[in-house]
């Protein structure tokens, strides 16, 4: 089982954007620089977050990205599904219905128990991700991480933030 | 997030082998036929199960595969890890340490909170899979599935099983 590398990038960007106040934005290129990623690679994932309503993008040369809602209302599950898609990790191909012993379709009306068990585990995974709030991750980082890291990240955001005229939609 | 298709094949084969009594084996080609899979494709996954100690393979033209221990001691987690490897789905690339603002290594001594949260969810997933026993899946199938399917599968196993002289290691 493997999650795409974009998940790490997407969560880090969302966490960084949680530190941008009001309607201001950060350019995608700045976030790519912060995490040593290619801007075009990151753009794909920022677009996925925008399409899922987690980020808003402000177009134009002085535009950028901001959270579309407060970090208190964004979970890691929201981000993982935005980047990876909503399909379950285990994709039952109904191989029980293949082969020469295949019977009438009515025989397979009940779902395969293997699929049922795999989906139960996936629900446990998603429940844990749905309980991991972006706001908590940011708060724990600010409280617990090395103060030099926190200071450097705040300075980076301050240096790259772009004030916007439009009012923020990040009202709780 | 995506599990390889081999997981479905591997679990179905293990469940079928749970229905083979004593030291008898089933050839890989028969299982490939039962599930409409290419024998060479399936062989890769049967080898992974054997390498992980879930299956035993008996070599030779009248050989085949059997469970290496009773289905009561095999979980879906055992099978998933055998096929997919033991690495977590989320593989932290430490992108927090990249970019021009990278600080001294001591700053990053504490693990990244994003990785911690993702691994917590993975533990929930694995705990659910570790609680899904192959014996229970087979028992539920036998009790609940359409009786025509159960009869067809039993007949298939009976037709393809190969008695072996060596005593089974499937003692509980």
Coordinates of C-alpha atoms in Angstrom, one line a residue, chain A residues 13-158:
Chain A
X13 CA 1.2 23.5 2.2
X14 CA -2.2 23.5 3.9
X15 CA -0.4 23.8 7.3
X16 CA 1.7 26.7 6.0
X17 CA -1.4 28.4 4.6
X18 CA -3.0 28.1 8.0
X19 CA -0.4 30.6 9.2
X20 CA -1.5 33.2 6.6
X21 CA -3.9 35.7 8.1
X22 CA -7.0 37.2 6.6
X23 CA -7.5 37.3 2.9
X24 CA -3.7 37.2 2.1
X25 CA -2.4 34.4 -0.1
X26 CA 0.9 32.6 -0.7
X27 CA 2.1 32.0 -4.2
X28 CA 2.5 28.3 -5.2
X29 CA 6.1 29.0 -6.3
X30 CA 7.0 30.2 -2.7
X31 CA 5.6 27.0 -1.2
X32 CA 7.4 24.9 -3.8
X33 CA 10.6 26.7 -2.8
X34 CA 10.0 26.2 0.9
X35 CA 9.7 22.4 0.5
X36 CA 12.3 22.0 -2.3
X37 CA 9.6 20.8 -4.8
X38 CA 9.2 21.7 -8.5
X39 CA 6.5 24.3 -8.9
X40 CA 4.7 22.3 -11.7
X41 CA 4.6 19.2 -9.5
X42 CA 3.2 21.1 -6.6
X43 CA 0.7 23.0 -8.8
X44 CA -1.0 19.7 -9.6
X45 CA -1.7 19.0 -6.0
X46 CA -2.6 22.6 -5.1
X47 CA -5.2 22.4 -8.0
X48 CA -6.6 19.2 -6.5
X49 CA -6.9 20.9 -3.1
X50 CA -8.6 23.9 -4.8
X51 CA -11.0 21.6 -6.7
X52 CA -12.0 19.9 -3.5
X53 CA -12.8 23.2 -1.8
X54 CA -9.9 23.1 0.7
X55 CA -8.0 25.9 -0.9
X56 CA -9.0 29.0 -2.8
X57 CA -6.8 30.4 -5.5
X58 CA -6.6 34.1 -6.3
X59 CA -5.6 34.5 -10.0
X60 CA -3.2 36.9 -11.4
X61 CA 0.5 37.9 -10.9
X62 CA -0.2 39.0 -7.3
X63 CA -2.5 36.1 -6.5
X64 CA -1.8 32.8 -4.8
X65 CA -3.5 30.3 -2.5
X66 CA -5.2 30.5 0.9
X67 CA -7.4 28.1 2.9
X68 CA -11.0 28.1 1.8
X69 CA -12.2 27.5 5.3
X70 CA -10.6 27.6 8.7
X71 CA -8.0 25.0 9.7
X72 CA -10.4 24.0 12.4
X73 CA -12.7 22.6 9.7
X74 CA -10.1 20.8 7.6
X75 CA -9.0 17.2 8.4
X76 CA -6.2 15.1 7.0
X77 CA -8.9 12.9 5.5
X78 CA -10.1 15.9 3.5
X79 CA -6.6 16.4 2.1
X80 CA -5.8 12.8 1.5
X81 CA -9.0 12.2 -0.5
X82 CA -8.5 15.5 -2.4
X83 CA -5.0 14.4 -3.6
X84 CA -5.5 10.6 -3.9
X85 CA -9.2 10.4 -4.9
X86 CA -12.1 8.9 -3.0
X87 CA -11.8 5.3 -4.1
X88 CA -11.0 2.8 -1.4
X89 CA -7.4 1.4 -1.3
X90 CA -8.7 -2.1 -1.9
X91 CA -10.5 -2.3 -5.2
X92 CA -12.4 -5.6 -5.4
X93 CA -12.2 -6.9 -9.0
X94 CA -14.7 -9.6 -8.1
X95 CA -12.2 -12.3 -9.1
X96 CA -14.5 -14.8 -7.3
X97 CA -16.7 -14.5 -10.3
X98 CA -14.0 -15.3 -12.8
X99 CA -12.7 -18.7 -14.0
X100 CA -14.5 -21.7 -15.5
X101 CA -16.6 -22.3 -12.3
X102 CA -18.4 -19.0 -12.7
X103 CA -22.1 -19.4 -11.7
X104 CA -25.2 -17.4 -12.3
X105 CA -25.0 -13.8 -11.2
X106 CA -27.6 -14.3 -8.5
X107 CA -25.0 -16.5 -6.7
X108 CA -22.9 -13.4 -6.0
X109 CA -25.6 -11.1 -4.8
X110 CA -24.1 -11.0 -1.3
X111 CA -20.8 -9.0 -1.2
X112 CA -17.6 -10.9 -1.0
X113 CA -16.5 -11.3 2.6
X114 CA -12.9 -10.4 1.7
X115 CA -14.0 -7.1 0.3
X116 CA -16.2 -6.5 3.4
X117 CA -13.2 -7.1 5.7
X118 CA -10.9 -4.9 3.7
X119 CA -13.4 -2.0 3.6
X120 CA -13.9 -2.3 7.4
X121 CA -10.2 -1.7 7.8
X122 CA -10.3 1.2 5.4
X123 CA -13.1 2.8 7.5
X124 CA -10.9 2.6 10.6
X125 CA -8.1 4.3 8.6
X126 CA -10.4 7.1 7.4
X127 CA -11.9 7.6 10.8
X128 CA -8.4 8.2 12.3
X129 CA -7.6 10.6 9.5
X130 CA -11.0 12.4 9.9
X131 CA -10.0 12.9 13.6
X132 CA -6.8 14.6 12.7
X133 CA -7.5 18.3 12.3
X134 CA -5.2 20.6 10.5
X135 CA -5.6 23.2 13.3
X136 CA -4.4 20.7 15.9
X137 CA -1.4 19.8 13.8
X138 CA -0.5 23.5 13.4
X139 CA -1.1 24.1 17.1
X140 CA 1.1 21.2 18.1
X141 CA 3.8 22.3 15.8
X142 CA 3.8 25.8 17.1
X143 CA 3.8 24.6 20.7
X144 CA 6.2 21.7 20.4
X145 CA 8.6 22.1 17.5
X146 CA 12.0 23.7 17.8
X147 CA 11.5 27.4 18.2
X148 CA 14.1 28.1 15.4
X149 CA 11.9 26.2 13.0
X150 CA 8.8 28.0 14.0
X151 CA 10.5 31.4 13.7
X152 CA 12.0 30.5 10.3
X153 CA 8.6 29.4 9.0
X154 CA 6.8 32.5 10.3
X155 CA 9.5 34.7 8.7
X156 CA 9.1 32.8 5.4
X157 CA 5.3 33.3 5.4
X158 CA 5.7 37.0 6.3

